[in-house]
Every structure is written in structure tokens, then in C-alpha cells.
Tab-separated table of N, CA and C in Angstrom:
chain	number	residue	atom	x	y	z
Q	14	MET	N	16.193	12.725	14.607
Q	14	MET	CA	17.388	13.158	13.899
Q	14	MET	C	16.981	13.551	12.486
Q	15	THR	N	17.366	14.708	12.073
Q	15	THR	CA	17.025	15.182	10.733
Q	15	THR	C	17.998	14.621	9.709
Q	16	SER	N	17.604	14.675	8.473
Q	16	SER	CA	18.469	14.196	7.394
Q	16	SER	C	19.749	15.010	7.318
Q	17	LEU	N	19.629	16.299	7.588
Q	17	LEU	CA	20.807	17.166	7.528
Q	17	LEU	C	21.832	16.791	8.594
Q	18	SER	N	21.376	16.544	9.819
Q	18	SER	CA	22.321	16.180	10.873
Q	18	SER	C	22.925	14.801	10.614
Q	19	LEU	N	22.130	13.915	10.050
Q	19	LEU	CA	22.658	12.591	9.700
Q	19	LEU	C	23.714	12.716	8.602
Q	20	TYR	N	23.423	13.540	7.605
Q	20	TYR	CA	24.376	13.760	6.524
Q	20	TYR	C	25.666	14.392	7.048
Q	21	THR	N	25.534	15.344	7.957
Q	21	THR	CA	26.708	16.013	8.530
Q	21	THR	C	27.596	15.014	9.260
Q	22	LYS	N	26.988	14.142	10.033
Q	22	LYS	CA	27.767	13.130	10.749
Q	22	LYS	C	28.405	12.143	9.787
Q	23	LEU	N	27.677	11.793	8.722
Q	23	LEU	CA	28.221	10.869	7.733
Q	23	LEU	C	29.431	11.466	7.020
Q	24	GLU	N	29.378	12.749	6.753
Q	24	GLU	CA	30.483	13.420	6.058
Q	24	GLU	C	31.759	13.478	6.905
Q	25	THR	N	31.640	13.388	8.227
Q	25	THR	CA	32.833	13.451	9.067
Q	25	THR	C	33.554	12.101	9.163
Q	26	LEU	N	32.927	11.045	8.665
Q	26	LEU	CA	33.541	9.707	8.749
Q	26	LEU	C	34.626	9.539	7.699
Q	27	PRO	N	35.618	8.695	7.997
Q	27	PRO	CA	36.608	8.342	6.975
Q	27	PRO	C	35.950	7.489	5.876
Q	28	SER	N	36.575	7.409	4.730
Q	28	SER	CA	35.961	6.750	3.565
Q	28	SER	C	35.621	5.276	3.813
Q	29	GLU	N	36.472	4.543	4.570
Q	29	GLU	CA	36.167	3.118	4.819
Q	29	GLU	C	34.925	2.967	5.709
Q	30	LEU	N	34.720	3.909	6.642
Q	30	LEU	CA	33.516	3.854	7.472
Q	30	LEU	C	32.284	4.330	6.698
Q	31	LYS	N	32.487	5.223	5.728
Q	31	LYS	CA	31.376	5.626	4.873
Q	31	LYS	C	30.864	4.430	4.077
Q	32	GLU	N	31.796	3.619	3.593
Q	32	GLU	CA	31.415	2.417	2.835
Q	32	GLU	C	30.644	1.450	3.732
Q	33	GLU	N	31.086	1.285	4.960
Q	33	GLU	CA	30.385	0.416	5.911
Q	33	GLU	C	28.988	0.963	6.220
Q	34	ALA	N	28.890	2.274	6.369
Q	34	ALA	CA	27.589	2.898	6.628
Q	34	ALA	C	26.661	2.718	5.423
Q	35	LYS	N	27.222	2.813	4.228
Q	35	LYS	CA	26.436	2.617	3.006
Q	35	LYS	C	25.855	1.214	2.965
Q	36	LYS	N	26.675	0.214	3.271
Q	36	LYS	CA	26.205	-1.172	3.273
Q	36	LYS	C	25.127	-1.382	4.336
Q	37	PHE	N	25.311	-0.751	5.489
Q	37	PHE	CA	24.329	-0.866	6.562
Q	37	PHE	C	22.986	-0.254	6.141
Q	38	ILE	N	23.037	0.911	5.513
Q	38	ILE	CA	21.813	1.572	5.062
Q	38	ILE	C	21.124	0.741	3.977
Q	39	GLU	N	21.891	0.182	3.054
Q	39	GLU	CA	21.307	-0.683	2.025
Q	39	GLU	C	20.643	-1.901	2.660
Q	40	ASN	N	21.247	-2.435	3.711
Q	40	ASN	CA	20.668	-3.559	4.428
Q	40	ASN	C	19.345	-3.159	5.082
Q	41	LEU	N	19.299	-1.976	5.679
Q	41	LEU	CA	18.058	-1.491	6.294
Q	41	LEU	C	16.957	-1.279	5.256
Q	42	VAL	N	17.325	-0.751	4.094
Q	42	VAL	CA	16.350	-0.533	3.025
Q	42	VAL	C	15.775	-1.870	2.560
Q	43	GLU	N	16.623	-2.857	2.367
Q	43	GLU	CA	16.171	-4.186	1.941
Q	43	GLU	C	15.281	-4.825	3.000
Q	44	LYS	N	15.656	-4.689	4.244
Q	44	LYS	CA	14.862	-5.240	5.351
Q	44	LYS	C	13.486	-4.586	5.385
Q	45	ASN	N	13.433	-3.281	5.186
Q	45	ASN	CA	12.172	-2.557	5.181
Q	45	ASN	C	11.300	-2.979	3.991
Q	46	ARG	N	11.923	-3.180	2.831
Q	46	ARG	CA	11.178	-3.603	1.646
Q	46	ARG	C	10.561	-4.984	1.862
Q	47	LYS	N	11.308	-5.901	2.461
Q	47	LYS	CA	10.789	-7.239	2.736
Q	47	LYS	C	9.652	-7.177	3.746
Q	48	LYS	N	9.797	-6.322	4.738
Q	48	LYS	CA	8.763	-6.178	5.762
Q	48	LYS	C	7.470	-5.663	5.146
Q	49	LYS	N	7.563	-4.679	4.264
Q	49	LYS	CA	6.381	-4.147	3.599
Q	49	LYS	C	5.789	-5.166	2.645
Q	50	GLY	N	6.617	-5.979	2.032
Q	50	GLY	CA	6.137	-7.006	1.111
Q	50	GLY	C	5.290	-8.048	1.805
Q	51	ASP	N	5.576	-8.338	3.064
Q	51	ASP	CA	4.792	-9.312	3.812
Q	51	ASP	C	3.395	-8.793	4.106
Q	52	ASN	N	3.238	-7.473	4.171
Q	52	ASN	CA	1.942	-6.885	4.482
Q	52	ASN	C	1.063	-6.725	3.247
Q	53	LEU	N	1.552	-7.126	2.068
Q	53	LEU	CA	0.790	-6.961	0.850
Q	53	LEU	C	-0.153	-8.132	0.582
Q	54	GLN	N	-0.329	-9.006	1.541
Q	54	GLN	CA	-1.240	-10.125	1.370
Q	54	GLN	C	-2.664	-9.598	1.257
Q	55	LYS	N	-3.480	-10.338	0.510
Q	55	LYS	CA	-4.865	-9.936	0.316
Q	55	LYS	C	-5.612	-10.037	1.640
Q	56	PRO	N	-6.287	-8.977	2.051
Q	56	PRO	CA	-7.013	-9.032	3.323
Q	56	PRO	C	-8.194	-9.991	3.245
Q	57	THR	N	-8.483	-10.633	4.351
Q	57	THR	CA	-9.599	-11.554	4.417
Q	57	THR	C	-10.882	-10.758	4.609
Q	58	PRO	N	-11.885	-10.993	3.739
Q	58	PRO	CA	-13.130	-10.251	3.913
Q	58	PRO	C	-13.841	-10.656	5.194
Q	59	LYS	N	-14.453	-9.693	5.830
Q	59	LYS	CA	-15.168	-9.952	7.079
Q	59	LYS	C	-16.670	-9.917	6.807
Q	60	PHE	N	-17.408	-10.812	7.419
Q	60	PHE	CA	-18.850	-10.885	7.245
Q	60	PHE	C	-19.491	-9.570	7.685
Q	61	GLY	N	-20.310	-9.001	6.812
Q	61	GLY	CA	-20.989	-7.755	7.136
Q	61	GLY	C	-20.147	-6.520	6.900
Q	62	GLY	N	-19.007	-6.660	6.253
Q	62	GLY	CA	-18.116	-5.531	6.049
Q	62	GLY	C	-18.677	-4.452	5.138
Q	63	LEU	N	-19.627	-4.802	4.261
Q	63	LEU	CA	-20.212	-3.825	3.351
Q	63	LEU	C	-21.615	-3.392	3.779
Q	64	LYS	N	-21.989	-3.731	4.981
Q	64	LYS	CA	-23.329	-3.388	5.461
Q	64	LYS	C	-23.524	-1.871	5.427
Q	65	GLY	N	-24.634	-1.472	4.797
Q	65	GLY	CA	-24.952	-0.057	4.689
Q	65	GLY	C	-24.256	0.650	3.544
Q	66	LYS	N	-23.438	-0.046	2.762
Q	66	LYS	CA	-22.714	0.594	1.672
Q	66	LYS	C	-23.319	0.277	0.308
Q	67	ILE	N	-24.179	-0.724	0.233
Q	67	ILE	CA	-24.804	-1.107	-1.026
Q	67	ILE	C	-26.298	-0.843	-0.910
Q	68	HIS	N	-26.835	-0.091	-1.865
Q	68	HIS	CA	-28.256	0.248	-1.848
Q	68	HIS	C	-28.864	-0.103	-3.206
Q	69	LEU	N	-30.023	-0.739	-3.186
Q	69	LEU	CA	-30.759	-1.047	-4.404
Q	69	LEU	C	-31.982	-0.148	-4.460
Q	70	SER	N	-32.324	0.279	-5.658
Q	70	SER	CA	-33.504	1.130	-5.788
Q	70	SER	C	-34.761	0.291	-5.584
Q	71	ASP	N	-35.869	0.952	-5.275
Q	71	ASP	CA	-37.127	0.250	-5.012
Q	71	ASP	C	-37.633	-0.484	-6.251
Q	72	ASP	N	-37.344	0.031	-7.438
Q	72	ASP	CA	-37.810	-0.605	-8.666
Q	72	ASP	C	-36.734	-1.485	-9.306
Q	73	PHE	N	-35.905	-2.091	-8.509
Q	73	PHE	CA	-34.793	-2.908	-9.017
Q	73	PHE	C	-35.285	-4.060	-9.882
Q	74	ASP	N	-36.392	-4.702	-9.477
Q	74	ASP	CA	-36.893	-5.872	-10.201
Q	74	ASP	C	-37.759	-5.504	-11.405
Q	75	GLU	N	-38.080	-4.244	-11.589
Q	75	GLU	CA	-38.916	-3.823	-12.714
Q	75	GLU	C	-38.094	-3.885	-13.999
Q	76	PRO	N	-38.758	-4.202	-15.125
Q	76	PRO	CA	-38.027	-4.223	-16.406
Q	76	PRO	C	-37.540	-2.824	-16.780
Q	77	LEU	N	-36.474	-2.771	-17.507
Q	77	LEU	CA	-35.938	-1.499	-17.976
Q	77	LEU	C	-36.834	-0.931	-19.055
Q	78	ASP	N	-36.849	0.367	-19.211
Q	78	ASP	CA	-37.704	1.031	-20.188
Q	78	ASP	C	-37.412	0.542	-21.610
Q	79	ASP	N	-36.161	0.339	-21.936
Q	79	ASP	CA	-35.782	-0.075	-23.274
Q	79	ASP	C	-36.310	-1.453	-23.623
Q	80	PHE	N	-36.501	-2.312	-22.639
Q	80	PHE	CA	-36.870	-3.690	-22.899
Q	80	PHE	C	-38.335	-3.990	-22.625
Q	81	LYS	N	-39.108	-3.022	-22.164
Q	81	LYS	CA	-40.515	-3.259	-21.885
Q	81	LYS	C	-41.278	-3.679	-23.141
Q	82	GLU	N	-40.891	-3.145	-24.297
Q	82	GLU	CA	-41.602	-3.469	-25.515
Q	82	GLU	C	-41.342	-4.903	-25.987
Q	83	TYR	N	-40.255	-5.517	-25.525
Q	83	TYR	CA	-39.937	-6.880	-25.934
Q	83	TYR	C	-40.561	-7.921	-25.029
Q	84	ILE	N	-41.049	-7.499	-23.886
Q	84	ILE	CA	-41.603	-8.455	-22.901
Q	84	ILE	C	-43.078	-8.623	-23.096
């Protein structure tokens, strides 16, 4: 159902039923917001989830050029 057809049907209702439809839609919006809020929990990290995504250079343990003179 498109928004236009929904709007057209809503416009044909009497004013007291429009108010009831408004309350129903507000209830659906609130229900949807609560449902999405439950999914905002922090995901649990899985072992090995970053495998292949972190790379160290071969000279990682070598001193930096700036600090070689101090060592």
C-alpha cells in the first residue's frame, strides 16, 4: 500500500475515526521505537572476528628513526 492510497483512505474517514487512526499510528511508532531500542545493545565480540584485518609491518619491533639517536 502506498502512502498516497493510505492518505486517500484516511481522508474519507469521519473526524472521530481520524483521531482514532492517529492514536493507533502513534502507538505503532512508539512500538517500533521500543523495538529498535532493544537492538541497540552492544554486540558481543566473537573470537577471531578481526582475523586478517590487522597487519603489522616486518620492522614493527625496530626503533623509530627519530629515537635511534637516543638509544
